[in-house]
């Protein structure tokens, strides 16, 4: 079972002010008034001598309304960008709360008012109205005559949508709680109050496994296609969760069989998922704990998909050694994760994810290729290659490293 992956964080939509023709000579500052929203905004006061474009107030006009000259605009805009980025958590928290309250699924049966929804779910009517309004503003709901309804985007947050992202959003709620302790974690070096994913049970465990399936359902096929057909005949997916990556590799390798190794409480969830696919007939489920148990033998390929980031360096070395013992001679180990450059500042997604591991694990981290290679070679692997450097998107953890056990 992997700890988790990057996922995009919804941001407040940026309002781009309408832009008029260039103003050759700045007019007196009193003639410019900041446009808040829309050409007919009642808060925009028109000076009799101004044009519509001047009232619209481009960024230049907005700055002039404060008496700021052009040579200071860069600094002003930087300050605005910094503040806007710091406020992004507000939109994220609103989406998380709406999902936590399952408001989107509540609207599957048709439009409803805030009063109807709050009464049905036992919520405060005024607060429910404000939260629903925020979902309209962010583009997830539509509102007509006081009634809210799902739109095409918001439908993906309903539990009933065939490609629902709700499990991943629920996992983010758990992650949010641990991220709230980042300051104390930096002071102390560890988040002593974290709830570890390896200790989750019940619905939280299911939410996590389904979240990893959600984030992996497209990327898994892309990774398997990138790696291509292989002569390997038996894949060991260590901490395979829902089995989404095993299924993808088996689809691209019709002669391959798979073993998914994960915690005993995870395996029943895995079985539900893989038995829905025809490739599931070629998959064997093997319960165990890779921190404590030896791995199944007889495989010529092993996969660590989004696993090494949850471990400290010594834990990874021990895991690589177990894989080396379990693999057939000449067998291949494939690692999918964030692989950092030598400065540890790219990819950006990996940098932020290192903080995610700081607050969510005891010693997890993101690693450079040199760090991964050195540990693999110490465990006995050779021919360690950086197959895919991956992108720089928060939605993707798509770097690949390959290593071989000597024949």
JSON list of N, CA and C in Angstrom, two decimals, residues 9-15 77 79-94 138 176:
[
{"chain": "A", "resi": 9, "resn": "UNK", "atom": "N", "xyz": [-4.42, 20.90, -6.32]},
{"chain": "A", "resi": 9, "resn": "UNK", "atom": "CA", "xyz": [-5.20, 21.63, -5.34]},
{"chain": "A", "resi": 9, "resn": "UNK", "atom": "C", "xyz": [-6.03, 22.68, -6.04]},
{"chain": "A", "resi": 10, "resn": "UNK", "atom": "N", "xyz": [-7.35, 22.68, -5.85]},
{"chain": "A", "resi": 10, "resn": "UNK", "atom": "CA", "xyz": [-8.18, 23.69, -6.51]},
{"chain": "A", "resi": 10, "resn": "UNK", "atom": "C", "xyz": [-7.83, 25.07, -6.01]},
{"chain": "A", "resi": 11, "resn": "UNK", "atom": "N", "xyz": [-7.67, 26.01, -6.89]},
{"chain": "A", "resi": 11, "resn": "UNK", "atom": "CA", "xyz": [-7.31, 27.37, -6.52]},
{"chain": "A", "resi": 11, "resn": "UNK", "atom": "C", "xyz": [-8.48, 28.30, -6.77]},
{"chain": "A", "resi": 12, "resn": "UNK", "atom": "N", "xyz": [-8.47, 29.44, -6.07]},
{"chain": "A", "resi": 12, "resn": "UNK", "atom": "CA", "xyz": [-9.44, 30.48, -6.37]},
{"chain": "A", "resi": 12, "resn": "UNK", "atom": "C", "xyz": [-9.23, 30.95, -7.79]},
{"chain": "A", "resi": 13, "resn": "UNK", "atom": "N", "xyz": [-10.29, 31.03, -8.58]},
{"chain": "A", "resi": 13, "resn": "UNK", "atom": "CA", "xyz": [-10.12, 31.49, -9.95]},
{"chain": "A", "resi": 13, "resn": "UNK", "atom": "C", "xyz": [-9.62, 32.92, -9.99]},
{"chain": "A", "resi": 14, "resn": "UNK", "atom": "N", "xyz": [-8.65, 33.17, -10.84]},
{"chain": "A", "resi": 14, "resn": "UNK", "atom": "CA", "xyz": [-8.10, 34.52, -10.94]},
{"chain": "A", "resi": 14, "resn": "UNK", "atom": "C", "xyz": [-9.01, 35.37, -11.81]},
{"chain": "A", "resi": 15, "resn": "UNK", "atom": "N", "xyz": [-9.41, 36.51, -11.29]},
{"chain": "A", "resi": 15, "resn": "UNK", "atom": "CA", "xyz": [-10.25, 37.43, -12.04]},
{"chain": "A", "resi": 15, "resn": "UNK", "atom": "C", "xyz": [-9.35, 38.36, -12.83]},
{"chain": "A", "resi": 77, "resn": "UNK", "atom": "N", "xyz": [2.40, 44.25, -8.07]},
{"chain": "A", "resi": 77, "resn": "UNK", "atom": "CA", "xyz": [1.82, 43.03, -8.59]},
{"chain": "A", "resi": 77, "resn": "UNK", "atom": "C", "xyz": [2.42, 41.80, -7.92]},
{"chain": "A", "resi": 79, "resn": "UNK", "atom": "N", "xyz": [3.40, 41.66, -4.83]},
{"chain": "A", "resi": 79, "resn": "UNK", "atom": "CA", "xyz": [2.74, 41.58, -3.53]},
{"chain": "A", "resi": 79, "resn": "UNK", "atom": "C", "xyz": [1.35, 40.98, -3.67]},
{"chain": "A", "resi": 80, "resn": "UNK", "atom": "N", "xyz": [0.63, 41.40, -4.72]},
{"chain": "A", "resi": 80, "resn": "UNK", "atom": "CA", "xyz": [-0.71, 40.84, -4.94]},
{"chain": "A", "resi": 80, "resn": "UNK", "atom": "C", "xyz": [-0.64, 39.35, -5.23]},
{"chain": "A", "resi": 81, "resn": "UNK", "atom": "N", "xyz": [0.35, 38.94, -6.05]},
{"chain": "A", "resi": 81, "resn": "UNK", "atom": "CA", "xyz": [0.49, 37.52, -6.37]},
{"chain": "A", "resi": 81, "resn": "UNK", "atom": "C", "xyz": [0.80, 36.70, -5.13]},
{"chain": "A", "resi": 82, "resn": "UNK", "atom": "N", "xyz": [1.66, 37.22, -4.26]},
{"chain": "A", "resi": 82, "resn": "UNK", "atom": "CA", "xyz": [2.01, 36.51, -3.03]},
{"chain": "A", "resi": 82, "resn": "UNK", "atom": "C", "xyz": [0.77, 36.34, -2.15]},
{"chain": "A", "resi": 83, "resn": "UNK", "atom": "N", "xyz": [0.03, 37.41, -1.99]},
{"chain": "A", "resi": 83, "resn": "UNK", "atom": "CA", "xyz": [-1.17, 37.34, -1.14]},
{"chain": "A", "resi": 83, "resn": "UNK", "atom": "C", "xyz": [-2.22, 36.41, -1.75]},
{"chain": "A", "resi": 84, "resn": "UNK", "atom": "N", "xyz": [-2.36, 36.45, -3.07]},
{"chain": "A", "resi": 84, "resn": "UNK", "atom": "CA", "xyz": [-3.33, 35.56, -3.73]},
{"chain": "A", "resi": 84, "resn": "UNK", "atom": "C", "xyz": [-2.94, 34.10, -3.53]},
{"chain": "A", "resi": 85, "resn": "UNK", "atom": "N", "xyz": [-1.65, 33.82, -3.64]},
{"chain": "A", "resi": 85, "resn": "UNK", "atom": "CA", "xyz": [-1.21, 32.44, -3.46]},
{"chain": "A", "resi": 85, "resn": "UNK", "atom": "C", "xyz": [-1.42, 31.97, -2.03]},
{"chain": "A", "resi": 86, "resn": "UNK", "atom": "N", "xyz": [-1.19, 32.86, -1.06]},
{"chain": "A", "resi": 86, "resn": "UNK", "atom": "CA", "xyz": [-1.39, 32.50, 0.34]},
{"chain": "A", "resi": 86, "resn": "UNK", "atom": "C", "xyz": [-2.86, 32.28, 0.67]},
{"chain": "A", "resi": 87, "resn": "UNK", "atom": "N", "xyz": [-3.75, 32.90, -0.10]},
{"chain": "A", "resi": 87, "resn": "UNK", "atom": "CA", "xyz": [-5.19, 32.73, 0.16]},
{"chain": "A", "resi": 87, "resn": "UNK", "atom": "C", "xyz": [-5.79, 31.49, -0.50]},
{"chain": "A", "resi": 88, "resn": "UNK", "atom": "N", "xyz": [-5.03, 30.80, -1.29]},
{"chain": "A", "resi": 88, "resn": "UNK", "atom": "CA", "xyz": [-5.59, 29.68, -2.05]},
{"chain": "A", "resi": 88, "resn": "UNK", "atom": "C", "xyz": [-6.18, 28.59, -1.16]},
{"chain": "A", "resi": 89, "resn": "UNK", "atom": "N", "xyz": [-5.70, 28.53, 0.08]},
{"chain": "A", "resi": 89, "resn": "UNK", "atom": "CA", "xyz": [-6.22, 27.51, 0.99]},
{"chain": "A", "resi": 89, "resn": "UNK", "atom": "C", "xyz": [-7.71, 27.69, 1.25]},
{"chain": "A", "resi": 90, "resn": "UNK", "atom": "N", "xyz": [-8.23, 28.91, 1.12]},
{"chain": "A", "resi": 90, "resn": "UNK", "atom": "CA", "xyz": [-9.64, 29.15, 1.41]},
{"chain": "A", "resi": 90, "resn": "UNK", "atom": "C", "xyz": [-10.53, 28.39, 0.44]},
{"chain": "A", "resi": 91, "resn": "UNK", "atom": "N", "xyz": [-10.22, 28.48, -0.86]},
{"chain": "A", "resi": 91, "resn": "UNK", "atom": "CA", "xyz": [-11.01, 27.74, -1.85]},
{"chain": "A", "resi": 91, "resn": "UNK", "atom": "C", "xyz": [-10.84, 26.24, -1.65]},
{"chain": "A", "resi": 92, "resn": "UNK", "atom": "N", "xyz": [-9.61, 25.80, -1.36]},
{"chain": "A", "resi": 92, "resn": "UNK", "atom": "CA", "xyz": [-9.37, 24.37, -1.13]},
{"chain": "A", "resi": 92, "resn": "UNK", "atom": "C", "xyz": [-10.20, 23.86, 0.04]},
{"chain": "A", "resi": 93, "resn": "UNK", "atom": "N", "xyz": [-10.20, 24.64, 1.14]},
{"chain": "A", "resi": 93, "resn": "UNK", "atom": "CA", "xyz": [-10.94, 24.19, 2.32]},
{"chain": "A", "resi": 93, "resn": "UNK", "atom": "C", "xyz": [-12.44, 24.16, 2.06]},
{"chain": "A", "resi": 94, "resn": "UNK", "atom": "N", "xyz": [-12.94, 25.11, 1.27]},
{"chain": "A", "resi": 94, "resn": "UNK", "atom": "CA", "xyz": [-14.37, 25.11, 0.94]},
{"chain": "A", "resi": 94, "resn": "UNK", "atom": "C", "xyz": [-14.74, 23.86, 0.16]},
{"chain": "A", "resi": 138, "resn": "UNK", "atom": "N", "xyz": [-16.94, 29.05, -7.56]},
{"chain": "A", "resi": 138, "resn": "UNK", "atom": "CA", "xyz": [-15.78, 28.29, -8.01]},
{"chain": "A", "resi": 138, "resn": "UNK", "atom": "C", "xyz": [-16.07, 27.42, -9.23]},
{"chain": "A", "resi": 176, "resn": "UNK", "atom": "N", "xyz": [-5.10, 17.27, 5.05]},
{"chain": "A", "resi": 176, "resn": "UNK", "atom": "CA", "xyz": [-5.26, 18.64, 5.55]},
{"chain": "A", "resi": 176, "resn": "UNK", "atom": "C", "xyz": [-4.96, 18.72, 7.04]}
]
